[in-house]
């Protein structure tokens, strides 16, 4: 799943602290806009903190919905909370360590208080560690897996009345929370996540997700379209449809038609011509030409794909059980560039996977040079319990070699991003304004269609405006722009056709 970073943290101080300590390289986060924070009042106040991927951020909005409809309120101040919930990530060892440190801090707070506070662990770590979490992290009051959020009110009541920890880590083959309306408590009011499927059946050798999130299941089309329409009605301008592997979305509609991901994306794009549509994450093995054609045909489907390659060598890809070769991946990239001129690509890369030789590592670097990604999320391989790699392969690349290879990958990507961003100078883009820039209230920030963050002077533009911007300067992470005036997506699409 895309951006592994700590999002939806209610406490802004902590958000800043976390951005600084983030060890996985994600410069993308440097200029995120300040979030509008919405308090929700209730009889008992819940503090909710989210770690990990976009899917977790989206899940936290489901958790907020379940809690709100059961009379709970949400607070940004942990000291005011009756319940502190941590929605966790298990993808790499360091993600889990971060959560453990946070749980220690919360327990220390709990000890110092005069009033009681329950601490709960939600999400992937809850699923992976289950009872172990109760033994190791004594005095955790709740352990709730990603498919059990509807049960939260009952579990909270049980823990309250018995004084014992309450646990539900049951995974489901059907649960998609399709009927729930997410409470977008940490939203900028402009961009929203819409979950379209849950789980993953791919079993990549390194990945714990199939164990923590269970089998793949798709959400009914009508409920997805309804949620997108509601977002448009509320003034949202951008949706990112989410799933662990959106390309395998599959749903048989009420009239018996089979709806593929390409078809779903096409339908979502027709909800409103002024709604930008993005998605994450796409597995290269089933990224179809039909899907690429939707990008080309629909002006509001963004010209950007996150296409995790993981590695540049076919033998390593085989060991990773990715089911495509280097050549097949490069062929897909070529088709994407041909069908969607100017398309922007980003990726995920793992350094130091089991048995990786120096020559194989060089293949990753050469693939990066060939594709020229705009952005990459780069990780050191971290062995995860129960995965195929943990059971069958040797984690034999020494730590210092992993680190050096990761650094080479990061340095290369930085220079590719620098060149690609420098090439943007002088070009014009339509930017959707997300809010004030993190660094200065006198500047706004927003993204291009190609998902590049642009910062420019405020003038009289507002959050939610589409603004024509000429790029005047660039770093490897951000473009600096000069605003030329308001526009609409339709106007821009017509201009392109005429041009
Ligand atoms: N070690 C390192 N990186 C991993 N990822 C998933 N599992 C691991 C692991 N065990 C990375 C992959 C995936 C992204 C979400 O996290 O690159 O695409
Ligand atoms: Fe993990 Fe592979 Fe599924 Fe992505 S596609 S969640 S990397 S198993």
Short mmCIF file of C-alpha atoms and ligand atoms in Angstrom, two decimals:
data_model
loop_
_atom_site.label_atom_id
_atom_site.label_comp_id
_atom_site.label_asym_id
_atom_site.label_seq_id
_atom_site.Cartn_x
_atom_site.Cartn_y
_atom_site.Cartn_z
CA UNK A 1 0.00 0.00 0.00
CA UNK A 2 1.16 3.50 -0.82
CA UNK A 3 2.63 6.14 1.51
CA UNK A 4 3.67 4.53 4.68
CA UNK A 5 3.73 7.55 6.86
CA UNK A 6 2.01 8.63 9.99
CA UNK A 7 -1.17 10.31 9.04
CA UNK A 8 -4.36 11.28 10.79
CA UNK A 9 -2.59 11.99 13.99
CA UNK A 10 -4.92 14.19 15.95
CA UNK A 11 -2.21 15.81 17.99
CA UNK A 12 -0.47 18.36 15.75
CA UNK A 13 2.65 18.55 17.91
CA UNK A 14 3.06 14.83 17.69
CA UNK A 15 2.43 14.99 13.94
CA UNK A 16 5.39 17.35 13.55
CA UNK A 17 7.59 15.23 15.79
CA UNK A 18 6.72 12.11 13.80
CA UNK A 19 7.36 13.74 10.44
CA UNK A 20 10.87 14.47 11.66
CA UNK A 21 11.59 11.00 12.97
CA UNK A 22 10.17 9.17 9.96
CA UNK A 23 12.98 6.93 8.82
CA UNK A 24 11.39 5.77 5.59
CA UNK A 25 12.09 8.42 3.03
CA UNK A 26 8.97 10.29 2.13
CA UNK A 27 9.70 13.83 1.13
CA UNK A 28 6.16 13.94 -0.22
CA UNK A 29 4.95 14.70 3.27
CA UNK A 30 7.07 17.81 3.74
CA UNK A 31 4.56 20.25 2.40
CA UNK A 32 1.27 18.74 3.32
CA UNK A 33 -1.31 21.40 4.15
CA UNK A 34 -2.42 22.01 7.67
CA UNK A 35 -5.53 19.99 8.39
CA UNK A 36 -8.80 21.40 9.61
CA UNK A 37 -9.51 19.56 12.80
CA UNK A 38 -13.04 18.65 13.69
CA UNK A 39 -13.99 17.82 17.22
CA UNK A 40 -16.97 15.52 17.67
CA UNK A 41 -18.83 15.83 20.96
CA UNK A 42 -20.06 12.79 22.86
CA UNK A 43 -20.72 11.40 26.32
CA UNK A 44 -17.25 9.82 26.42
CA UNK A 45 -14.32 11.24 24.52
CA UNK A 46 -12.02 9.12 22.34
CA UNK A 47 -8.53 10.07 21.21
CA UNK A 48 -7.61 8.24 18.00
CA UNK A 49 -4.14 8.05 16.52
CA UNK A 50 -3.31 6.44 13.18
CA UNK A 51 -0.06 4.88 11.95
CA UNK A 52 0.72 3.38 8.58
CA UNK A 53 -0.85 3.51 5.17
CA UNK A 54 -3.78 5.38 3.60
CA UNK A 55 -5.95 2.32 4.21
CA UNK A 56 -5.44 2.77 7.95
CA UNK A 57 -6.33 6.46 7.68
CA UNK A 58 -9.52 5.43 5.92
CA UNK A 59 -10.22 2.75 8.55
CA UNK A 60 -9.87 5.32 11.31
CA UNK A 61 -12.71 7.27 9.68
CA UNK A 62 -14.81 4.08 9.89
CA UNK A 63 -13.85 3.68 13.55
CA UNK A 64 -14.87 7.31 14.16
CA UNK A 65 -18.20 6.63 12.44
CA UNK A 66 -18.94 3.55 14.58
CA UNK A 67 -18.00 5.41 17.76
CA UNK A 68 -19.95 8.55 16.89
CA UNK A 69 -23.14 6.67 16.16
CA UNK A 70 -22.79 5.02 19.56
CA UNK A 71 -22.57 8.29 21.44
CA UNK A 72 -18.80 8.66 21.68
CA UNK A 73 -17.05 11.94 20.94
CA UNK A 74 -13.61 12.55 19.42
CA UNK A 75 -10.97 14.73 20.98
CA UNK A 76 -7.57 15.97 19.78
CA UNK A 77 -6.29 16.19 23.33
CA UNK A 78 -5.26 12.88 24.82
CA UNK A 79 -5.43 14.40 28.31
CA UNK A 80 -9.17 14.90 27.86
CA UNK A 81 -9.79 11.39 26.56
CA UNK A 82 -11.62 8.56 28.31
CA UNK A 83 -10.34 6.17 25.67
CA UNK A 84 -7.07 6.33 23.67
CA UNK A 85 -7.04 4.18 20.54
CA UNK A 86 -3.98 3.53 18.37
CA UNK A 87 -4.64 2.25 14.85
CA UNK A 88 -1.47 0.35 14.07
CA UNK A 89 0.75 -0.80 11.21
CA UNK A 90 2.73 -4.07 11.10
CA UNK A 91 4.35 -3.78 7.68
CA UNK A 92 7.93 -3.45 8.95
CA UNK A 93 9.62 -4.03 12.28
CA UNK A 94 10.35 -0.30 12.75
CA UNK A 95 6.64 0.53 12.26
CA UNK A 96 5.82 -1.79 15.14
CA UNK A 97 8.58 -0.36 17.32
CA UNK A 98 7.21 3.12 16.80
CA UNK A 99 3.78 1.97 18.00
CA UNK A 100 5.30 0.21 21.01
CA UNK A 101 7.07 3.43 22.04
CA UNK A 102 3.80 5.31 21.68
CA UNK A 103 1.94 2.75 23.81
CA UNK A 104 4.59 3.19 26.50
CA UNK A 105 3.99 6.95 26.45
CA UNK A 106 0.24 6.50 26.68
CA UNK A 107 0.61 4.09 29.59
CA UNK A 108 2.84 6.59 31.39
CA UNK A 109 0.14 9.24 30.89
CA UNK A 110 -2.50 6.85 32.18
CA UNK A 111 -0.52 6.16 35.36
CA UNK A 112 -0.21 9.88 36.12
CA UNK A 113 -3.91 10.64 35.72
CA UNK A 114 -6.55 10.88 38.44
CA UNK A 115 -9.28 9.74 36.06
CA UNK A 116 -9.33 6.39 34.27
CA UNK A 117 -8.35 6.03 30.60
CA UNK A 118 -8.70 2.91 28.47
CA UNK A 119 -5.97 2.15 25.93
CA UNK A 120 -6.82 0.16 22.82
CA UNK A 121 -4.76 -1.25 19.95
CA UNK A 122 -6.53 -1.47 16.59
CA UNK A 123 -5.52 -2.66 13.13
CA UNK A 124 -2.67 -4.74 11.77
CA UNK A 125 -0.58 -5.11 14.96
CA UNK A 126 -3.69 -6.11 16.87
CA UNK A 127 -4.33 -8.78 14.27
CA UNK A 128 -0.74 -10.01 14.12
CA UNK A 129 0.01 -10.15 17.83
CA UNK A 130 -3.43 -10.84 19.34
CA UNK A 131 -3.09 -12.28 22.85
CA UNK A 132 0.69 -11.71 22.75
CA UNK A 133 -0.07 -8.03 22.75
CA UNK A 134 -1.96 -8.39 26.01
CA UNK A 135 0.92 -10.26 27.62
CA UNK A 136 3.70 -8.04 26.27
CA UNK A 137 1.95 -4.72 26.50
CA UNK A 138 0.31 -5.21 29.87
CA UNK A 139 -2.65 -3.02 30.62
CA UNK A 140 -3.83 -2.67 27.06
CA UNK A 141 -7.57 -2.77 27.50
CA UNK A 142 -8.66 -3.48 23.94
CA UNK A 143 -7.26 -5.43 20.99
CA UNK A 144 -9.37 -5.04 17.85
CA UNK A 145 -8.51 -6.35 14.36
CA UNK A 146 -9.34 -4.51 11.11
CA UNK A 147 -12.54 -6.44 10.43
CA UNK A 148 -14.02 -6.04 13.92
CA UNK A 149 -14.63 -2.29 14.18
CA UNK A 150 -18.41 -2.66 14.31
CA UNK A 151 -17.88 -4.54 17.56
CA UNK A 152 -15.98 -1.65 19.22
CA UNK A 153 -18.89 -0.30 21.33
CA UNK A 154 -19.58 -3.77 22.76
CA UNK A 155 -15.87 -4.36 23.42
CA UNK A 156 -15.51 -0.98 25.14
CA UNK A 157 -18.52 -1.75 27.35
CA UNK A 158 -17.16 -5.22 28.13
CA UNK A 159 -13.72 -3.91 29.11
CA UNK A 160 -15.40 -1.23 31.19
CA UNK A 161 -17.68 -3.57 33.11
CA UNK A 162 -15.29 -6.50 33.62
CA UNK A 163 -12.06 -4.54 34.09
CA UNK A 164 -10.52 -7.20 31.81
CA UNK A 165 -9.08 -6.69 28.34
CA UNK A 166 -11.56 -7.21 25.50
CA UNK A 167 -10.40 -8.80 22.23
CA UNK A 168 -11.89 -9.31 18.77
CA UNK A 169 -9.46 -10.17 15.98
CA UNK A 170 -11.88 -12.17 13.85
CA UNK A 171 -11.17 -11.65 10.14
CA UNK A 172 -14.11 -11.69 7.76
CA UNK A 173 -14.59 -12.79 4.16
CA UNK A 174 -17.37 -10.25 3.61
CA UNK A 175 -16.86 -7.15 5.74
CA UNK A 176 -16.33 -4.00 3.65
CA UNK A 177 -18.08 -1.50 5.97
CA UNK A 178 -20.00 -0.63 2.79
CA UNK A 179 -23.00 0.90 4.54
CA UNK A 180 -21.08 3.11 7.00
CA UNK A 181 -20.48 6.81 6.36
CA UNK A 182 -16.88 7.58 7.34
CA UNK A 183 -16.48 10.51 9.75
CA UNK A 184 -13.78 12.62 8.10
CA UNK A 185 -12.55 14.08 11.36
CA UNK A 186 -9.08 15.02 10.14
CA UNK A 187 -9.93 16.06 6.61
CA UNK A 188 -8.99 19.21 4.71
CA UNK A 189 -12.55 19.14 3.32
CA UNK A 190 -11.16 18.84 -0.23
CA UNK A 191 -9.57 15.40 -0.60
CA UNK A 192 -11.03 12.17 0.71
CA UNK A 193 -10.25 8.47 0.69
CA UNK A 194 -12.93 6.04 -0.45
CA UNK A 195 -12.27 2.42 0.35
CA UNK A 196 -13.36 0.05 -2.45
CA UNK A 197 -11.99 -3.27 -1.25
CA UNK A 198 -10.26 -4.90 1.68
CA UNK A 199 -7.64 -7.58 2.16
CA UNK A 200 -5.16 -9.06 -0.28
CA UNK A 201 -4.83 -12.51 -1.88
CA UNK A 202 -1.43 -11.93 -3.44
CA UNK A 203 0.89 -13.38 -0.84
CA UNK A 204 4.04 -11.50 -1.89
CA UNK A 205 6.84 -13.30 -0.07
CA UNK A 206 7.84 -10.32 2.13
CA UNK A 207 4.41 -9.01 3.05
CA UNK A 208 2.44 -9.46 6.26
CA UNK A 209 -0.72 -7.77 4.92
CA UNK A 210 -2.54 -10.95 3.78
CA UNK A 211 -2.15 -12.21 7.37
CA UNK A 212 -3.30 -9.02 9.07
CA UNK A 213 -6.06 -7.95 6.70
CA UNK A 214 -7.31 -11.28 5.41
CA UNK A 215 -8.89 -12.30 2.11
CA UNK A 216 -9.62 -9.91 -0.68
CA UNK A 217 -13.22 -8.67 -1.00
CA UNK A 218 -14.76 -5.89 -3.06
CA UNK A 219 -17.31 -3.35 -1.94
CA UNK A 220 -20.60 -3.00 -3.90
CA UNK A 221 -20.39 -0.49 -6.77
CA UNK A 222 -23.54 1.41 -5.77
CA UNK A 223 -22.23 2.15 -2.26
CA UNK A 224 -18.93 3.46 -3.67
CA UNK A 225 -20.70 5.75 -6.14
CA UNK A 226 -23.08 6.95 -3.43
CA UNK A 227 -20.17 7.85 -1.14
CA UNK A 228 -18.43 9.75 -3.96
CA UNK A 229 -21.64 11.65 -4.76
CA UNK A 230 -22.05 12.57 -1.08
CA UNK A 231 -18.49 13.88 -1.04
CA UNK A 232 -19.15 16.03 -4.11
CA UNK A 233 -22.33 17.35 -2.46
CA UNK A 234 -20.24 18.30 0.58
CA UNK A 235 -17.77 20.23 -1.58
CA UNK A 236 -14.96 17.68 -1.89
CA UNK A 237 -12.89 18.01 -5.08
CA UNK A 238 -10.74 14.91 -5.04
CA UNK A 239 -11.21 11.24 -4.14
CA UNK A 240 -8.54 8.59 -3.84
CA UNK A 241 -10.12 5.17 -4.16
CA UNK A 242 -8.29 2.72 -1.98
CA UNK A 243 -7.51 -0.93 -1.77
CA UNK A 244 -4.45 -3.09 -1.13
CA UNK A 245 -4.56 -4.08 -4.77
CA UNK A 246 -7.25 -2.07 -6.57
CA UNK A 247 -6.66 -3.74 -9.93
CA UNK A 248 -8.25 -6.93 -8.69
CA UNK A 249 -11.45 -5.09 -7.76
CA UNK A 250 -14.32 -7.20 -9.02
CA UNK A 251 -18.01 -6.92 -8.34
CA UNK A 252 -21.10 -8.38 -9.99
CA UNK A 253 -23.57 -5.53 -10.20
CA UNK A 254 -27.33 -5.83 -9.47
CA UNK A 255 -28.09 -6.23 -13.18
CA UNK A 256 -25.55 -9.07 -13.50
CA UNK A 257 -22.76 -7.01 -15.14
CA UNK A 258 -19.25 -7.74 -13.99
CA UNK A 259 -17.58 -4.53 -12.92
CA UNK A 260 -13.79 -4.47 -13.20
CA UNK A 261 -11.59 -1.81 -11.66
CA UNK A 262 -11.31 0.01 -15.00
CA UNK A 263 -15.12 0.09 -15.25
CA UNK A 264 -15.47 1.24 -11.64
CA UNK A 265 -12.94 4.03 -12.16
CA UNK A 266 -14.80 5.11 -15.28
CA UNK A 267 -18.07 5.28 -13.30
CA UNK A 268 -16.46 7.17 -10.41
CA UNK A 269 -15.04 9.69 -12.87
CA UNK A 270 -18.55 10.40 -14.11
CA UNK A 271 -19.88 11.33 -10.66
CA UNK A 272 -18.74 14.91 -11.36
CA UNK A 273 -16.55 16.45 -14.08
CA UNK A 274 -14.98 18.66 -11.37
CA UNK A 275 -13.97 15.75 -9.12
CA UNK A 276 -10.39 14.59 -9.46
CA UNK A 277 -10.03 10.83 -9.16
CA UNK A 278 -6.91 9.03 -7.96
CA UNK A 279 -6.34 5.49 -6.75
CA UNK A 280 -3.92 3.41 -4.75
CA UNK A 281 -2.41 0.81 -4.89
CA UNK A 282 -2.04 -0.81 -8.24
CA UNK A 283 -0.32 -4.19 -8.69
CA UNK A 284 1.62 -4.29 -11.98
CA UNK A 285 0.51 -7.86 -12.70
CA UNK A 286 -3.02 -6.81 -13.59
CA UNK A 287 -2.75 -3.18 -14.62
CA UNK A 288 -4.72 -3.50 -17.87
CA UNK A 289 -4.70 -1.46 -21.08
CA UNK A 290 -8.42 -0.93 -20.41
CA UNK A 291 -7.42 0.88 -17.23
CA UNK A 292 -4.80 2.98 -19.02
CA UNK A 293 -7.47 3.93 -21.57
CA UNK A 294 -9.69 5.24 -18.76
CA UNK A 295 -6.81 7.53 -17.75
CA UNK A 296 -6.51 8.71 -21.34
CA UNK A 297 -10.27 9.13 -21.89
CA UNK A 298 -11.39 10.79 -18.67
CA UNK A 299 -9.99 14.25 -18.06
CA UNK A 300 -10.56 14.02 -14.29
CA UNK A 301 -8.79 10.67 -13.78
CA UNK A 302 -5.38 11.95 -12.78
CA UNK A 303 -2.40 11.33 -15.02
CA UNK A 304 -0.53 9.54 -12.26
CA UNK A 305 -0.09 5.89 -11.22
CA UNK A 306 1.60 4.48 -8.15
CA UNK A 307 3.02 1.25 -9.54
CA UNK A 308 5.14 -0.59 -6.95
CA UNK A 309 7.93 -2.48 -8.70
CA UNK A 310 9.67 -3.65 -5.48
CA UNK A 311 12.80 -4.75 -7.39
CA UNK A 312 14.54 -4.45 -10.76
CA UNK A 313 15.77 -8.03 -11.16
CA UNK A 314 13.59 -10.87 -12.43
CA UNK A 315 15.12 -13.54 -10.20
CA UNK A 316 14.51 -11.41 -7.10
CA UNK A 317 10.98 -10.61 -8.31
CA UNK A 318 10.43 -14.37 -8.59
CA UNK A 319 11.68 -14.92 -5.07
CA UNK A 320 9.41 -12.08 -3.95
CA UNK A 321 6.52 -13.90 -5.72
CA UNK A 322 5.54 -10.77 -7.57
CA UNK A 323 4.44 -12.76 -10.67
CA UNK A 324 5.97 -10.40 -13.26
CA UNK A 325 9.46 -10.03 -14.70
CA UNK A 326 11.57 -6.90 -15.11
CA UNK A 327 10.78 -6.97 -18.85
CA UNK A 328 7.03 -7.29 -18.29
CA UNK A 329 7.11 -4.35 -15.88
CA UNK A 330 9.11 -2.20 -18.29
CA UNK A 331 6.72 -3.15 -21.07
CA UNK A 332 3.80 -1.97 -18.92
CA UNK A 333 5.58 1.31 -18.21
CA UNK A 334 6.14 1.81 -21.93
CA UNK A 335 2.44 1.17 -22.66
CA UNK A 336 1.43 3.60 -19.89
CA UNK A 337 3.70 6.31 -21.29
CA UNK A 338 2.42 5.70 -24.84
CA UNK A 339 -1.29 5.64 -23.96
CA UNK A 340 -1.13 8.47 -21.40
CA UNK A 341 1.45 11.03 -22.56
CA UNK A 342 3.09 12.89 -19.67
CA UNK A 343 1.97 10.30 -17.11
CA UNK A 344 3.70 10.50 -13.76
CA UNK A 345 4.80 7.28 -12.07
CA UNK A 346 5.80 6.53 -8.52
CA UNK A 347 6.84 3.26 -6.95
CA UNK A 348 7.82 1.23 -3.89
CA UNK A 349 11.28 -0.35 -3.75
CA UNK A 350 12.76 -2.82 -1.28
CA UNK A 351 16.54 -2.95 -0.77
CA UNK A 352 18.34 -6.02 0.52
CA UNK A 353 15.72 -8.73 0.03
CA UNK A 354 16.79 -12.33 0.74
CA UNK A 355 19.67 -13.45 -1.49
CA UNK A 356 20.03 -10.10 -3.26
CA UNK A 357 23.46 -9.89 -4.93
CA UNK A 358 25.33 -6.71 -5.83
CA UNK A 359 24.52 -7.23 -9.52
CA UNK A 360 20.82 -7.67 -8.71
CA UNK A 361 20.87 -4.46 -6.66
CA UNK A 362 22.41 -2.73 -9.71
CA UNK A 363 19.40 -3.94 -11.71
CA UNK A 364 17.11 -1.99 -9.37
CA UNK A 365 19.18 1.14 -9.97
CA UNK A 366 19.15 0.66 -13.74
CA UNK A 367 15.39 0.09 -13.76
CA UNK A 368 14.92 3.32 -11.81
CA UNK A 369 17.01 5.18 -14.41
CA UNK A 370 15.00 3.64 -17.21
CA UNK A 371 11.54 4.37 -15.79
CA UNK A 372 12.40 7.79 -14.32
CA UNK A 373 9.93 7.77 -11.46
CA UNK A 374 8.76 11.10 -10.14
CA UNK A 375 8.71 9.73 -6.63
CA UNK A 376 9.54 6.54 -4.74
CA UNK A 377 8.92 5.05 -1.31
CA UNK A 378 12.09 3.16 -0.47
CA UNK A 379 12.55 0.57 2.25
CA UNK A 380 15.10 -1.78 3.71
CA UNK A 381 13.83 -5.36 3.74
CA UNK A 382 12.48 -6.26 7.16
CA UNK A 383 11.61 -9.88 7.81
CA UNK A 384 8.03 -10.35 8.98
CA UNK A 385 6.92 -13.42 10.93
CA UNK A 386 4.78 -16.05 9.11
CA UNK A 387 5.46 -14.67 5.63
CA UNK A 388 6.77 -16.98 2.89
CA UNK A 389 10.17 -15.25 3.06
CA UNK A 390 10.39 -15.75 6.83
CA UNK A 391 9.52 -19.43 6.50
CA UNK A 392 11.49 -20.37 3.39
CA UNK A 393 14.21 -17.81 2.60
CA UNK A 394 17.33 -16.59 4.36
CA UNK A 395 17.42 -12.93 5.42
CA UNK A 396 21.09 -13.03 4.49
CA UNK A 397 22.00 -9.51 3.31
CA UNK A 398 23.99 -7.95 6.17
CA UNK A 399 22.44 -4.86 7.78
CA UNK A 400 25.25 -2.52 6.66
CA UNK A 401 24.93 -3.73 3.06
CA UNK A 402 21.13 -3.26 3.14
CA UNK A 403 21.66 0.24 4.49
CA UNK A 404 24.24 1.16 1.86
CA UNK A 405 22.05 -0.20 -0.96
CA UNK A 406 19.04 1.71 0.38
CA UNK A 407 21.10 4.89 0.49
CA UNK A 408 22.20 4.37 -3.12
CA UNK A 409 18.58 3.93 -4.14
CA UNK A 410 17.52 7.06 -2.22
CA UNK A 411 20.36 9.16 -3.67
CA UNK A 412 19.53 8.06 -7.20
CA UNK A 413 15.81 8.74 -6.77
CA UNK A 414 16.55 12.17 -5.34
CA UNK A 415 18.59 13.08 -8.40
CA UNK A 416 15.94 11.70 -10.79
CA UNK A 417 13.22 13.69 -8.95
CA UNK A 418 15.41 16.80 -9.08
CA UNK A 419 15.85 16.54 -12.83
CA UNK A 420 12.18 15.73 -13.45
CA UNK A 421 11.08 18.66 -11.28
CA UNK A 422 13.60 21.02 -12.90
CA UNK A 423 12.07 20.04 -16.26
CA UNK A 424 8.76 21.39 -14.96
CA UNK A 425 10.09 24.95 -14.81
CA UNK A 426 8.19 27.05 -17.33
CA UNK A 427 5.31 24.53 -17.68
CA UNK A 428 1.74 25.25 -16.62
CA UNK A 429 -0.35 23.02 -14.36
CA UNK A 430 -3.82 22.98 -12.87
CA UNK A 431 -3.39 22.85 -9.11
CA UNK A 432 -6.14 21.90 -6.67
CA UNK A 433 -5.59 24.12 -3.62
CA UNK A 434 -5.50 22.00 -0.46
CA UNK A 435 -4.80 24.77 2.05
CA UNK A 436 -2.04 26.97 3.45
CA UNK A 437 1.47 25.69 3.00
CA UNK A 438 3.00 24.06 6.07
CA UNK A 439 5.87 26.52 6.07
CA UNK A 440 4.03 29.79 5.61
CA UNK A 441 0.46 31.06 5.89
CA UNK A 442 1.22 33.52 3.09
CA UNK A 443 1.46 30.62 0.68
CA UNK A 444 -0.95 27.97 -0.52
CA UNK A 445 -0.17 24.45 -1.56
CA UNK A 446 -1.86 21.88 -3.72
CA UNK A 447 -1.17 19.13 -6.19
CA UNK A 448 -0.94 18.93 -9.92
CA UNK A 449 -2.83 16.30 -11.88
CA UNK A 450 0.49 14.41 -11.84
CA UNK A 451 0.52 14.47 -8.01
CA UNK A 452 3.35 16.97 -7.57
CA UNK A 453 3.10 19.36 -4.66
CA UNK A 454 3.19 23.03 -5.71
CA UNK A 455 3.59 26.02 -3.39
CA UNK A 456 2.55 29.50 -4.51
CA UNK A 457 1.54 32.90 -3.11
CA UNK A 458 -2.00 33.15 -1.76
CA UNK A 459 -3.46 36.03 -3.81
CA UNK A 460 -7.21 35.62 -3.33
CA UNK A 461 -7.41 31.89 -3.93
CA UNK A 462 -9.03 29.48 -1.53
CA UNK A 463 -8.94 25.88 -0.53
CA UNK A 464 -10.81 23.87 -3.16
CA UNK A 465 -10.06 26.23 -6.07
CA UNK A 466 -8.50 24.91 -9.25
CA UNK A 467 -5.75 27.38 -10.10
CA UNK A 468 -3.63 27.66 -13.22
CA UNK A 469 -0.04 27.81 -12.08
CA UNK A 470 3.21 28.38 -13.98
CA UNK A 471 6.19 26.61 -12.41
CA UNK A 472 9.04 29.01 -11.68
CA UNK A 473 11.36 26.97 -9.47
CA UNK A 474 11.76 23.44 -8.09
CA UNK A 475 13.43 21.23 -5.51
CA UNK A 476 13.46 17.42 -5.56
CA UNK A 477 10.31 17.45 -3.41
CA UNK A 478 8.31 20.57 -4.27
CA UNK A 479 7.53 22.86 -7.19
CA UNK A 480 7.33 26.61 -6.68
CA UNK A 481 4.63 28.25 -8.77
CA UNK A 482 3.19 31.54 -9.89
CA UNK A 483 -0.60 31.64 -9.96
CA UNK A 484 -2.19 32.71 -13.24
CA UNK A 485 -5.89 32.53 -12.35
CA UNK A 486 -8.79 30.29 -11.37
CA UNK A 487 -9.97 27.60 -13.73
CA UNK A 488 -12.16 24.49 -13.87
CA UNK A 489 -11.26 20.95 -14.85
CA UNK A 490 -13.69 21.05 -17.74
CA UNK A 491 -12.24 24.29 -19.06
CA UNK A 492 -8.76 22.75 -18.97
CA UNK A 493 -9.97 19.59 -20.72
CA UNK A 494 -11.54 21.67 -23.51
CA UNK A 495 -8.38 23.74 -23.86
CA UNK A 496 -6.37 20.51 -24.31
CA UNK A 497 -8.76 19.23 -26.98
CA UNK A 498 -8.59 22.54 -28.86
CA UNK A 499 -4.80 22.73 -28.39
N1 LIG B 1 10.09 -5.10 4.37
C1 LIG B 1 10.30 -3.92 3.73
N2 LIG B 1 9.35 -3.30 3.01
C2 LIG B 1 8.14 -3.91 2.93
N3 LIG B 1 7.02 -3.56 2.28
C3 LIG B 1 6.07 -4.49 2.52
N4 LIG B 1 6.57 -5.45 3.30
C4 LIG B 1 7.86 -5.12 3.56
C5 LIG B 1 8.90 -5.73 4.30
N5 LIG B 1 8.71 -6.89 4.93
C6 LIG B 1 6.92 -2.37 1.44
C7 LIG B 1 6.58 -2.74 -0.01
C8 LIG B 1 5.14 -2.35 -0.13
C9 LIG B 1 5.08 -1.16 0.82
C10 LIG B 1 3.71 -0.81 1.26
O1 LIG B 1 5.86 -1.56 1.91
O2 LIG B 1 7.40 -1.95 -0.85
O3 LIG B 1 4.77 -2.01 -1.43
FE1 LIG B 2 1.43 -7.02 0.37
FE2 LIG B 2 1.81 -7.86 -2.16
FE3 LIG B 2 -0.72 -7.63 -1.15
FE4 LIG B 2 0.74 -5.40 -1.66
S1 LIG B 2 0.04 -6.92 -3.19
S2 LIG B 2 -0.49 -5.85 0.21
S3 LIG B 2 2.82 -6.07 -1.16
S4 LIG B 2 0.88 -9.08 -0.45
#
